[in-house]
PDB file of C-alpha atoms in Angstrom:
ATOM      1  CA  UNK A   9     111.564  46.427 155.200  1.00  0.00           C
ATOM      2  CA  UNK A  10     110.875  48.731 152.553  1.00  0.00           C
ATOM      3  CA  UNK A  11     114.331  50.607 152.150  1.00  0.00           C
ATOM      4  CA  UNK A  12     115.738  46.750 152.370  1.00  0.00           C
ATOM      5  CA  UNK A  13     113.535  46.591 149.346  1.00  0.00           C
ATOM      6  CA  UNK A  14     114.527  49.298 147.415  1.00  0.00           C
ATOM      7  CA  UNK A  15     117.619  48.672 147.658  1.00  0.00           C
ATOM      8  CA  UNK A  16     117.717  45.493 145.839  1.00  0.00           C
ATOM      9  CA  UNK A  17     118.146  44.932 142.245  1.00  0.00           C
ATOM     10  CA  UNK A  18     119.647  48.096 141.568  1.00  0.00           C
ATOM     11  CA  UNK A  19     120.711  47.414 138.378  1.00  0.00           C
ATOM     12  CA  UNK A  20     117.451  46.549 136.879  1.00  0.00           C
ATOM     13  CA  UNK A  21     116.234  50.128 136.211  1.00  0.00           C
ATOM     14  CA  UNK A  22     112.724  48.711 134.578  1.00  0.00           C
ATOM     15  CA  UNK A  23     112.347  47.370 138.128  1.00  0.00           C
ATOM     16  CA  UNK A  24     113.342  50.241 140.094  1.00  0.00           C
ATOM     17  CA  UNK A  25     111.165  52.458 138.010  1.00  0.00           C
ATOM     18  CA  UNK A  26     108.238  49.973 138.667  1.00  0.00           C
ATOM     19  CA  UNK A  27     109.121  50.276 142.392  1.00  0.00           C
ATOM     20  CA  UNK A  28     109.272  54.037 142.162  1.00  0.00           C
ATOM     21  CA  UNK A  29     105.689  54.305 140.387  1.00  0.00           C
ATOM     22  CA  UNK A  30     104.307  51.861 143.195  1.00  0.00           C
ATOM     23  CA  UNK A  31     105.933  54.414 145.726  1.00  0.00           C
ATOM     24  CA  UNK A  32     105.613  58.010 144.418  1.00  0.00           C
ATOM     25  CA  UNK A  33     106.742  60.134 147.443  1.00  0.00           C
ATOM     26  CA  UNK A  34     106.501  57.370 150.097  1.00  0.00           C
ATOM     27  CA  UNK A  35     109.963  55.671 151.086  1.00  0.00           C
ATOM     28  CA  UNK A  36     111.314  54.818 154.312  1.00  0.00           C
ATOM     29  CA  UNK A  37     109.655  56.666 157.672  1.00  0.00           C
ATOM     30  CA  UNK A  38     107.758  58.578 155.066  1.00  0.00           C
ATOM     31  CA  UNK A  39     105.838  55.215 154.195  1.00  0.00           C
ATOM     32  CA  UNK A  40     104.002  54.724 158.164  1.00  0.00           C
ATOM     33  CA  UNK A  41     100.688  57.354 157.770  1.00  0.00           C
ATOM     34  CA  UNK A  42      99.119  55.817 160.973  1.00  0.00           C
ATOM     35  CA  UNK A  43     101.819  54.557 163.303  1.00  0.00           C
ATOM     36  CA  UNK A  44      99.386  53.738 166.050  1.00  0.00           C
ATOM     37  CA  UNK A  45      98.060  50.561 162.976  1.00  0.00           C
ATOM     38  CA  UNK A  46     100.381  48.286 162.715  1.00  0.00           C
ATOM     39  CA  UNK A  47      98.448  46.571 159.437  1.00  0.00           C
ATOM     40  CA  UNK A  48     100.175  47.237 155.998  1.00  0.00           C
ATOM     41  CA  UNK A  49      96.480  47.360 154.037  1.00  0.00           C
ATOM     42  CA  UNK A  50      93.751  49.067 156.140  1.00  0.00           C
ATOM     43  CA  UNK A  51      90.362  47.978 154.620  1.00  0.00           C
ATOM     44  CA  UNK A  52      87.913  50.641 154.803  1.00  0.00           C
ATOM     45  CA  UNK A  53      84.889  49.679 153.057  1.00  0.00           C
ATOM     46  CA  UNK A  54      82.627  47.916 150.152  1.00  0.00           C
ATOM     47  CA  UNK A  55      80.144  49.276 148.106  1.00  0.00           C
ATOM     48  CA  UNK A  56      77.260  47.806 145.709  1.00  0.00           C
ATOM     49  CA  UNK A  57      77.806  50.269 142.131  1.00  0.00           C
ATOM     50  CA  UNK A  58      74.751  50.484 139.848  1.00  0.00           C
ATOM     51  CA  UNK A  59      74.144  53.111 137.516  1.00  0.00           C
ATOM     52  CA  UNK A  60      71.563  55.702 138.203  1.00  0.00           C
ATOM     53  CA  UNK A  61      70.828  54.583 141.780  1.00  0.00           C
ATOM     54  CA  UNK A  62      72.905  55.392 145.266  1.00  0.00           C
ATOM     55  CA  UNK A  63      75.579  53.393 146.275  1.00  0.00           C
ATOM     56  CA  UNK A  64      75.086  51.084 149.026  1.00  0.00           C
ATOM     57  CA  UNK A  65      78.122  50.527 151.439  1.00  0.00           C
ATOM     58  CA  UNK A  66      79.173  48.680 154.155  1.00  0.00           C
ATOM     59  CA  UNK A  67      81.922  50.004 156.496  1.00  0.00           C
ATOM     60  CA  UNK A  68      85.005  47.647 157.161  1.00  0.00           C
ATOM     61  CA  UNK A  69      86.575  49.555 159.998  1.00  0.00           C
ATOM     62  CA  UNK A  70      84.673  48.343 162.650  1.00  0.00           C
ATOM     63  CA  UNK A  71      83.511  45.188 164.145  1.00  0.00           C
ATOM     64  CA  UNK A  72      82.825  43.075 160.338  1.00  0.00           C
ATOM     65  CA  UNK A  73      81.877  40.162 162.778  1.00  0.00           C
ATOM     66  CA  UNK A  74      78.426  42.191 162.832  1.00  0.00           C
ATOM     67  CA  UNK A  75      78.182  42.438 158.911  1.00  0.00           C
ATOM     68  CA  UNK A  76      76.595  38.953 158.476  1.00  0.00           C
ATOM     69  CA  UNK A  77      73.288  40.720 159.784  1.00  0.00           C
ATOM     70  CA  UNK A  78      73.677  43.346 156.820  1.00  0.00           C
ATOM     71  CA  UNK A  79      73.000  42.695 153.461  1.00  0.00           C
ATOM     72  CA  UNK A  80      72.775  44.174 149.605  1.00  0.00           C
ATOM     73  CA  UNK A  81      69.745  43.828 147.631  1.00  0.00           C
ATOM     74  CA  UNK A  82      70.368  43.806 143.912  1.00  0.00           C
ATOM     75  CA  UNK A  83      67.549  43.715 141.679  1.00  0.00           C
ATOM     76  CA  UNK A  84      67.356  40.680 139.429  1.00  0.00           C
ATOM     77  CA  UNK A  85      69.163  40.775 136.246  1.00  0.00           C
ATOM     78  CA  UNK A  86      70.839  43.980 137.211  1.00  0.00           C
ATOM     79  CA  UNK A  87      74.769  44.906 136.215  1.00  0.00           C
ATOM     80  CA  UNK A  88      76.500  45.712 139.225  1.00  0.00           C
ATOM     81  CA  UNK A  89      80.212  46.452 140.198  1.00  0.00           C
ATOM     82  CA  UNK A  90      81.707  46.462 143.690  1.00  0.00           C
ATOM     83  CA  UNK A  91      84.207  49.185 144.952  1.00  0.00           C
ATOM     84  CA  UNK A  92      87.005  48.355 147.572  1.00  0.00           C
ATOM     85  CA  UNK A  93      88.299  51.402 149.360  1.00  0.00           C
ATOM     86  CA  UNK A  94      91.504  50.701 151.231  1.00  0.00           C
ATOM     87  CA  UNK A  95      95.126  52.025 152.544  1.00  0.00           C
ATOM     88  CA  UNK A  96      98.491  50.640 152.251  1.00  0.00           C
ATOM     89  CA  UNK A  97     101.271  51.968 154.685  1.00  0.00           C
ATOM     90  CA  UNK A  98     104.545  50.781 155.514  1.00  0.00           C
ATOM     91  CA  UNK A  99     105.581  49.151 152.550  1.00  0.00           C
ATOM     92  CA  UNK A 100     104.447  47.878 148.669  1.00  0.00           C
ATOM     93  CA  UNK A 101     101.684  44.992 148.772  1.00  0.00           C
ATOM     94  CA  UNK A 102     102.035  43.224 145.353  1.00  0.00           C
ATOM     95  CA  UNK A 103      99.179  40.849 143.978  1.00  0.00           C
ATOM     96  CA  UNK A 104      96.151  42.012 145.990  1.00  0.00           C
ATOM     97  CA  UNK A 105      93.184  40.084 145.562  1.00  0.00           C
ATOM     98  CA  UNK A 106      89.474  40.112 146.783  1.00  0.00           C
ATOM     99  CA  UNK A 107      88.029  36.542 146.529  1.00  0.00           C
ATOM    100  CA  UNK A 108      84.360  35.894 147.210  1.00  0.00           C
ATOM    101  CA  UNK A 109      82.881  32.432 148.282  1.00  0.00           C
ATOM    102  CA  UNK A 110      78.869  32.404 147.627  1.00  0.00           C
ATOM    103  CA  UNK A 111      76.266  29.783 148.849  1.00  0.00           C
ATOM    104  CA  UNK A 112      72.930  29.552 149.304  1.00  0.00           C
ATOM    105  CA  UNK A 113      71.483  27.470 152.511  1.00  0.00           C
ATOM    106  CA  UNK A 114      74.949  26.116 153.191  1.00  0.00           C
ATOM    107  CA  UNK A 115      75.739  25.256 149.565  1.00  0.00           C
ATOM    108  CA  UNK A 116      78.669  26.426 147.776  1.00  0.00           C
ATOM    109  CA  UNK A 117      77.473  28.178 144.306  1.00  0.00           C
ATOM    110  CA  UNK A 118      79.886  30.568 142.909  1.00  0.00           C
ATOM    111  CA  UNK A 119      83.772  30.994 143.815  1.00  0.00           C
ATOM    112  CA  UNK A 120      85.686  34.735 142.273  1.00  0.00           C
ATOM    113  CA  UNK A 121      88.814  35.852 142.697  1.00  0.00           C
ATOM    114  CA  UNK A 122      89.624  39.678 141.179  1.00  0.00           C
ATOM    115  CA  UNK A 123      93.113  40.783 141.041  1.00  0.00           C
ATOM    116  CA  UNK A 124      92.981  44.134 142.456  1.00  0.00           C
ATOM    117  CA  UNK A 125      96.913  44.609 141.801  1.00  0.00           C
ATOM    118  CA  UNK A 126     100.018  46.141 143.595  1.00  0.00           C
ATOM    119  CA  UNK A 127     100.134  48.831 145.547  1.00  0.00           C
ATOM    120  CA  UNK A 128     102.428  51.111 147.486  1.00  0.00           C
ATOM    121  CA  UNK A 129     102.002  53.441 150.308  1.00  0.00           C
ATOM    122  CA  UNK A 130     100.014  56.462 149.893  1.00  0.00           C
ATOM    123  CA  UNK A 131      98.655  58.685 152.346  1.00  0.00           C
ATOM    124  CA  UNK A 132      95.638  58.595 151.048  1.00  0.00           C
ATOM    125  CA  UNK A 133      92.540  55.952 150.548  1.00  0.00           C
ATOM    126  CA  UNK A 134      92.732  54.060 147.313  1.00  0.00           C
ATOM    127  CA  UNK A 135      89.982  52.317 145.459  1.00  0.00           C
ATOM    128  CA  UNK A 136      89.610  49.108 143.045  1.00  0.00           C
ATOM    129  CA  UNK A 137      85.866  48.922 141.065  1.00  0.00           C
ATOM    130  CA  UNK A 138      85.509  45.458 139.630  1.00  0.00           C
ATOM    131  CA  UNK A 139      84.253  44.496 136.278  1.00  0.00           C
ATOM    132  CA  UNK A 140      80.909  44.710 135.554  1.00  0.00           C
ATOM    133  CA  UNK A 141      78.696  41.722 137.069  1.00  0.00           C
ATOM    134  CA  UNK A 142      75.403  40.737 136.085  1.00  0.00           C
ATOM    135  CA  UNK A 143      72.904  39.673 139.051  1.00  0.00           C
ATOM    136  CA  UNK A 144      71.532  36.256 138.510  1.00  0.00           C
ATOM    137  CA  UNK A 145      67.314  36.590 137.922  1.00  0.00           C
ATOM    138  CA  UNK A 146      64.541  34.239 137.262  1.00  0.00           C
ATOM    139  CA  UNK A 147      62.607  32.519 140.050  1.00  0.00           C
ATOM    140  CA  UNK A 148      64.985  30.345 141.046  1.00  0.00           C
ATOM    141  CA  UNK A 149      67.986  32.329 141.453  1.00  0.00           C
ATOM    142  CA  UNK A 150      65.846  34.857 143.830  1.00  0.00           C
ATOM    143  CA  UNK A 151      66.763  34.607 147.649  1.00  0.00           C
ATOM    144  CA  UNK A 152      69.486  35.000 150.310  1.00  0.00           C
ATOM    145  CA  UNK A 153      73.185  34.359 149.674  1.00  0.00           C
ATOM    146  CA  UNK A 154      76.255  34.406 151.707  1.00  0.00           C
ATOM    147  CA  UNK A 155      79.333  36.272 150.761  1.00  0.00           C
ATOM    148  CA  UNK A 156      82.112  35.295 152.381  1.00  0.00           C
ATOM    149  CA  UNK A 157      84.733  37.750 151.186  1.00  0.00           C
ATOM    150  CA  UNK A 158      88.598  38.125 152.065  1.00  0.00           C
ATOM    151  CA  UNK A 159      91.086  40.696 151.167  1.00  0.00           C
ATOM    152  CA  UNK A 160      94.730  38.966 150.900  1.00  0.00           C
ATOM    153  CA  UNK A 161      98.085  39.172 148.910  1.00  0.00           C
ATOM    154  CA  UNK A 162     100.441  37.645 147.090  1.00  0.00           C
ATOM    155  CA  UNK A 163     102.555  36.853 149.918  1.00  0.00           C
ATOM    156  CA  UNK A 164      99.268  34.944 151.089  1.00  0.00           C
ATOM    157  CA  UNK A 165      98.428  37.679 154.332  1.00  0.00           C
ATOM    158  CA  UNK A 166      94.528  37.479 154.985  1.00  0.00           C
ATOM    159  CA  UNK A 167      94.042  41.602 155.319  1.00  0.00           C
ATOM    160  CA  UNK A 168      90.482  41.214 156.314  1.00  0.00           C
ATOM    161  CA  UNK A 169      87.857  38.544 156.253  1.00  0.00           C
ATOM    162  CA  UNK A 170      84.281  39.289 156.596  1.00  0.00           C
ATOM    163  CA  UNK A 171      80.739  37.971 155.590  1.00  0.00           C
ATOM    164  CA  UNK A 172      78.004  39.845 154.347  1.00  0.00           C
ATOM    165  CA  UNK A 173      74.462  38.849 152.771  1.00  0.00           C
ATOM    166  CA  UNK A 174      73.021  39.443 149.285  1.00  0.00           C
ATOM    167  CA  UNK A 175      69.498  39.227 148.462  1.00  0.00           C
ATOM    168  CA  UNK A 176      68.398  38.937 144.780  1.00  0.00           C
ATOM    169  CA  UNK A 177      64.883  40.196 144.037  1.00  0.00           C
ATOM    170  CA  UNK A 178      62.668  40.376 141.813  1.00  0.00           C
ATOM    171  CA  UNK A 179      62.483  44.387 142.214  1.00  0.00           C
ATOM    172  CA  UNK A 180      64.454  47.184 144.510  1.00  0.00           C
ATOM    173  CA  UNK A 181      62.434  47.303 147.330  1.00  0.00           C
TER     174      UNK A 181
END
């Protein structure tokens, strides 16, 4: 419980003041922005960055069962970044982490994990942009690709698992 939790270690006052950052304004009751969820990280969606086009994204709220018929197309060779927009209620989630599993027909090709970090309640969305990422290109590398992607902690709590498909081209459309 997150009063439990601020209570403890008062004597370290680099931790409390790390605890107090994480929190802002949000302690106790004040922490619960949508009572009716009982989830402490509320995924609400993924999008595809790339400079000087739109971004493309995919809404997590729903049923993400049906994203494995939706996909991203990334253009060969392109530098890309992903943006996670989530919500954390209830109490501080330390060590988030998106990890990615990609294959191609069935085989496992690429494995990343990206620390997104700690976060505290806020009644408000938050976002995490990963690094830049270059899109594999040449002949080979073109085609259809799983992503099987999963939002977790620290404290190892799965906040949402979902698969989606990339397609690498040779142009945009």
């Amino acid at each position: 419980d997150l009063d439990e939790m601020l209570n403890q270690d008062q004597d370290d006052e680099s931790l409390q003041k790390y605890k107090q950052s994480l929190l802002g304004s949000a302690a106790g009751a004040e922490s619960i922005f949508w009572a009716e969820d009982p989830r402490k990280v509320i995924v609400k969606s993924i999008s595809l960055v790339v400079e000087g086009r739109d971004d493309v994204t995919l809404d997590l709220t729903g049923d993400v069962a049906s994203l494995k018929d939706q996909s991203f197309s990334v253009k060969e060779g392109t530098n890309y970044r992903l943006r996670m927009n989530f919500c954390v209620q209830r109490e501080i989630v330390t060590g988030l982490k998106l990890i990615m599993k990609t294959s191609r027909k069935g085989i496992k090709v690429d494995s990343t994990t990206h620390m997104v970090g700690s976060y505290g309640p806020k009644n408000e969305e938050q976002s995490y942009m990963t690094p830049v990422e270059e899109a594999p290109s040449g002949m080979l590398m073109r085609g259809a690709y799983k992503m099987a992607c999963c939002f977790s902690d620290d404290d190892k709590n799965k906040h949402l698992e979902w698969s989606v498909a990339l397609h690498i081209k040779k142009d945009w459309e």
